[in-house]
């Protein structure tokens, strides 16, 4: 029986505490669109996306109206395009443009999957697609891109790490007059997952169904509000409260996922229960950590608080849904989190502290603006460090850094919308160039041998 108190509590979460469904993402396999002719393949891709997703946005809007639950984004993820484009050997930019055209036709916010999986080396078409990424992101509006350069099973492809440093730098240069949208929509992964509904890193894995619905929930404001009611509780009570709150948030996501699946006649995939912040006041992961007792995010103890939060969110979430997946935990992007922005401004949070925090949270160094004159080799070094954390700890890590062309550390850049703004963070200028230029592959760690 539905409890009236629970209904009122959920209404309060939505109205006063920024609870929302961050995204409904439809994953679409393009494996049956492979053709030796790029033009024929692109036509198949366009037709399939438009057919499968023609009612995606309307369905999301209908559910939003009927249940009063804000659904912020409707998105599509597709099979990594490097796998599709390899058959034709043609310019992969054709695929970028047809994906963008299809996204506009069905009116989704973003489409992800202009991607390559090169954790163990470059297959046919991979390198050509990666080299095309800066142009693809500069000449499209809704396209997102990702590259997986390492995993616990394979180690880290250092040739790809070197290349991605150059790609990020070039992407920033090509879009310096357009809000640096290029690197804002590009993620470099280690241990990328196949069912991630969140952009910019979403792609539809080869092991996924032909079409599937994945939902990403949010709600850091809800967790913070709950913690504010127990200011003197001990840490065990804090963890228990976060678990219970995560359960309630995830149940809302489960409801939306099942309704979307039923109405679209598409299998339900997963609920990603990540706490995804926004620049809005009251919707910050950093503020949750401060509610636990830190004077500022970045203070000593921040990593411990984040570890508690991430674990409790997952424990609560898995009790609310039988199919939890994606990334699931707490995101710590700088530009998209008002509390993180304040912590960087006050010099309490550095990129080195953020790197330590990524060892215990979901994903990694996300939406971080760095000085525009940062060399490509330094960006590659950042990628290598973050990938090493993911590889050794058997977790997903990622890098989405934005070289702010023409700006230096201490200045700020405005991205707008959900991307928010970011202070430019100081990066070590000591060069890792010799290490990066060695190439080759960092071997997989011993813990990878689990067969």
mmCIF file with all atom_site columns, N, CA and C in Angstrom, residues 169 172-173 175-177 180 370-374 402-413 424:
data_model
loop_
_atom_site.group_PDB
_atom_site.id
_atom_site.type_symbol
_atom_site.label_atom_id
_atom_site.label_alt_id
_atom_site.label_comp_id
_atom_site.label_asym_id
_atom_site.label_entity_id
_atom_site.label_seq_id
_atom_site.pdbx_PDB_ins_code
_atom_site.Cartn_x
_atom_site.Cartn_y
_atom_site.Cartn_z
_atom_site.occupancy
_atom_site.B_iso_or_equiv
_atom_site.pdbx_formal_charge
_atom_site.auth_seq_id
_atom_site.auth_comp_id
_atom_site.auth_asym_id
_atom_site.auth_atom_id
_atom_site.pdbx_PDB_model_num
ATOM 1  N N  . UNK A 1 169 ? 43.891 18.787 -26.886 1.00 0.00 ? 169 UNK A N  1
ATOM 2  C CA . UNK A 1 169 ? 44.452 20.123 -27.137 1.00 0.00 ? 169 UNK A CA 1
ATOM 3  C C  . UNK A 1 169 ? 43.925 20.691 -28.466 1.00 0.00 ? 169 UNK A C  1
ATOM 4  N N  . UNK A 1 172 ? 40.263 21.756 -28.250 1.00 0.00 ? 172 UNK A N  1
ATOM 5  C CA . UNK A 1 172 ? 40.101 23.053 -27.591 1.00 0.00 ? 172 UNK A CA 1
ATOM 6  C C  . UNK A 1 172 ? 40.424 24.199 -28.551 1.00 0.00 ? 172 UNK A C  1
ATOM 7  N N  . UNK A 1 173 ? 41.479 24.035 -29.325 1.00 0.00 ? 173 UNK A N  1
ATOM 8  C CA . UNK A 1 173 ? 41.876 25.096 -30.250 1.00 0.00 ? 173 UNK A CA 1
ATOM 9  C C  . UNK A 1 173 ? 40.821 25.325 -31.329 1.00 0.00 ? 173 UNK A C  1
ATOM 10 N N  . UNK A 1 175 ? 37.642 24.901 -31.062 1.00 0.00 ? 175 UNK A N  1
ATOM 11 C CA . UNK A 1 175 ? 36.374 25.435 -30.532 1.00 0.00 ? 175 UNK A CA 1
ATOM 12 C C  . UNK A 1 175 ? 36.605 26.556 -29.520 1.00 0.00 ? 175 UNK A C  1
ATOM 13 N N  . UNK A 1 176 ? 37.757 27.195 -29.584 1.00 0.00 ? 176 UNK A N  1
ATOM 14 C CA . UNK A 1 176 ? 38.061 28.258 -28.616 1.00 0.00 ? 176 UNK A CA 1
ATOM 15 C C  . UNK A 1 176 ? 37.100 29.433 -28.739 1.00 0.00 ? 176 UNK A C  1
ATOM 16 N N  . UNK A 1 177 ? 36.530 29.633 -29.926 1.00 0.00 ? 177 UNK A N  1
ATOM 17 C CA . UNK A 1 177 ? 35.580 30.727 -30.128 1.00 0.00 ? 177 UNK A CA 1
ATOM 18 C C  . UNK A 1 177 ? 34.134 30.271 -30.017 1.00 0.00 ? 177 UNK A C  1
ATOM 19 N N  . UNK A 1 180 ? 34.502 26.395 -26.131 1.00 0.00 ? 180 UNK A N  1
ATOM 20 C CA . UNK A 1 180 ? 35.299 25.183 -25.882 1.00 0.00 ? 180 UNK A CA 1
ATOM 21 C C  . UNK A 1 180 ? 34.406 23.946 -25.789 1.00 0.00 ? 180 UNK A C  1
ATOM 22 N N  . UNK A 1 370 ? 41.829 23.787 -17.378 1.00 0.00 ? 370 UNK A N  1
ATOM 23 C CA . UNK A 1 370 ? 43.256 23.947 -17.087 1.00 0.00 ? 370 UNK A CA 1
ATOM 24 C C  . UNK A 1 370 ? 43.814 25.057 -17.984 1.00 0.00 ? 370 UNK A C  1
ATOM 25 N N  . UNK A 1 371 ? 44.975 25.599 -17.657 1.00 0.00 ? 371 UNK A N  1
ATOM 26 C CA . UNK A 1 371 ? 45.531 26.682 -18.477 1.00 0.00 ? 371 UNK A CA 1
ATOM 27 C C  . UNK A 1 371 ? 45.627 26.307 -19.950 1.00 0.00 ? 371 UNK A C  1
ATOM 28 N N  . UNK A 1 372 ? 45.322 27.256 -20.807 1.00 0.00 ? 372 UNK A N  1
ATOM 29 C CA . UNK A 1 372 ? 45.296 26.989 -22.236 1.00 0.00 ? 372 UNK A CA 1
ATOM 30 C C  . UNK A 1 372 ? 46.635 26.633 -22.836 1.00 0.00 ? 372 UNK A C  1
ATOM 31 N N  . UNK A 1 373 ? 47.729 27.024 -22.166 1.00 0.00 ? 373 UNK A N  1
ATOM 32 C CA . UNK A 1 373 ? 49.051 26.721 -22.704 1.00 0.00 ? 373 UNK A CA 1
ATOM 33 C C  . UNK A 1 373 ? 49.620 25.412 -22.155 1.00 0.00 ? 373 UNK A C  1
ATOM 34 N N  . UNK A 1 374 ? 48.778 24.612 -21.494 1.00 0.00 ? 374 UNK A N  1
ATOM 35 C CA . UNK A 1 374 ? 49.236 23.310 -20.988 1.00 0.00 ? 374 UNK A CA 1
ATOM 36 C C  . UNK A 1 374 ? 49.641 22.422 -22.160 1.00 0.00 ? 374 UNK A C  1
ATOM 37 N N  . UNK A 1 402 ? 39.651 20.554 -19.920 1.00 0.00 ? 402 UNK A N  1
ATOM 38 C CA . UNK A 1 402 ? 39.386 21.549 -20.944 1.00 0.00 ? 402 UNK A CA 1
ATOM 39 C C  . UNK A 1 402 ? 40.496 22.598 -20.942 1.00 0.00 ? 402 UNK A C  1
ATOM 40 N N  . UNK A 1 403 ? 41.421 22.518 -21.886 1.00 0.00 ? 403 UNK A N  1
ATOM 41 C CA . UNK A 1 403 ? 42.445 23.567 -21.988 1.00 0.00 ? 403 UNK A CA 1
ATOM 42 C C  . UNK A 1 403 ? 41.777 24.886 -22.386 1.00 0.00 ? 403 UNK A C  1
ATOM 43 N N  . UNK A 1 404 ? 41.783 25.838 -21.467 1.00 0.00 ? 404 UNK A N  1
ATOM 44 C CA . UNK A 1 404 ? 41.107 27.112 -21.696 1.00 0.00 ? 404 UNK A CA 1
ATOM 45 C C  . UNK A 1 404 ? 42.036 28.037 -22.474 1.00 0.00 ? 404 UNK A C  1
ATOM 46 N N  . UNK A 1 405 ? 41.946 27.971 -23.781 1.00 0.00 ? 405 UNK A N  1
ATOM 47 C CA . UNK A 1 405 ? 42.849 28.707 -24.657 1.00 0.00 ? 405 UNK A CA 1
ATOM 48 C C  . UNK A 1 405 ? 42.822 30.205 -24.329 1.00 0.00 ? 405 UNK A C  1
ATOM 49 N N  . UNK A 1 406 ? 44.014 30.767 -24.069 1.00 0.00 ? 406 UNK A N  1
ATOM 50 C CA . UNK A 1 406 ? 44.135 32.188 -23.781 1.00 0.00 ? 406 UNK A CA 1
ATOM 51 C C  . UNK A 1 406 ? 43.973 32.558 -22.322 1.00 0.00 ? 406 UNK A C  1
ATOM 52 N N  . UNK A 1 407 ? 43.661 31.563 -21.455 1.00 0.00 ? 407 UNK A N  1
ATOM 53 C CA . UNK A 1 407 ? 43.466 31.841 -20.036 1.00 0.00 ? 407 UNK A CA 1
ATOM 54 C C  . UNK A 1 407 ? 44.518 31.133 -19.185 1.00 0.00 ? 407 UNK A C  1
ATOM 55 N N  . UNK A 1 408 ? 44.762 31.678 -17.988 1.00 0.00 ? 408 UNK A N  1
ATOM 56 C CA . UNK A 1 408 ? 45.758 31.131 -17.069 1.00 0.00 ? 408 UNK A CA 1
ATOM 57 C C  . UNK A 1 408 ? 45.088 30.739 -15.761 1.00 0.00 ? 408 UNK A C  1
ATOM 58 N N  . UNK A 1 409 ? 45.835 29.988 -14.923 1.00 0.00 ? 409 UNK A N  1
ATOM 59 C CA . UNK A 1 409 ? 45.240 29.541 -13.668 1.00 0.00 ? 409 UNK A CA 1
ATOM 60 C C  . UNK A 1 409 ? 44.873 30.756 -12.807 1.00 0.00 ? 409 UNK A C  1
ATOM 61 N N  . UNK A 1 410 ? 43.722 30.622 -12.126 1.00 0.00 ? 410 UNK A N  1
ATOM 62 C CA . UNK A 1 410 ? 43.203 31.718 -11.327 1.00 0.00 ? 410 UNK A CA 1
ATOM 63 C C  . UNK A 1 410 ? 42.095 32.490 -12.024 1.00 0.00 ? 410 UNK A C  1
ATOM 64 N N  . UNK A 1 411 ? 42.098 32.472 -13.358 1.00 0.00 ? 411 UNK A N  1
ATOM 65 C CA . UNK A 1 411 ? 41.011 33.089 -14.100 1.00 0.00 ? 411 UNK A CA 1
ATOM 66 C C  . UNK A 1 411 ? 39.829 32.128 -14.158 1.00 0.00 ? 411 UNK A C  1
ATOM 67 N N  . UNK A 1 412 ? 38.716 32.573 -14.713 1.00 0.00 ? 412 UNK A N  1
ATOM 68 C CA . UNK A 1 412 ? 37.524 31.730 -14.796 1.00 0.00 ? 412 UNK A CA 1
ATOM 69 C C  . UNK A 1 412 ? 36.966 31.726 -16.206 1.00 0.00 ? 412 UNK A C  1
ATOM 70 N N  . UNK A 1 413 ? 36.256 30.625 -16.527 1.00 0.00 ? 413 UNK A N  1
ATOM 71 C CA . UNK A 1 413 ? 35.622 30.515 -17.831 1.00 0.00 ? 413 UNK A CA 1
ATOM 72 C C  . UNK A 1 413 ? 34.173 30.083 -17.654 1.00 0.00 ? 413 UNK A C  1
ATOM 73 N N  . UNK A 1 424 ? 40.115 28.302 -13.589 1.00 0.00 ? 424 UNK A N  1
ATOM 74 C CA . UNK A 1 424 ? 41.197 27.568 -14.246 1.00 0.00 ? 424 UNK A CA 1
ATOM 75 C C  . UNK A 1 424 ? 42.107 27.003 -13.165 1.00 0.00 ? 424 UNK A C  1
#
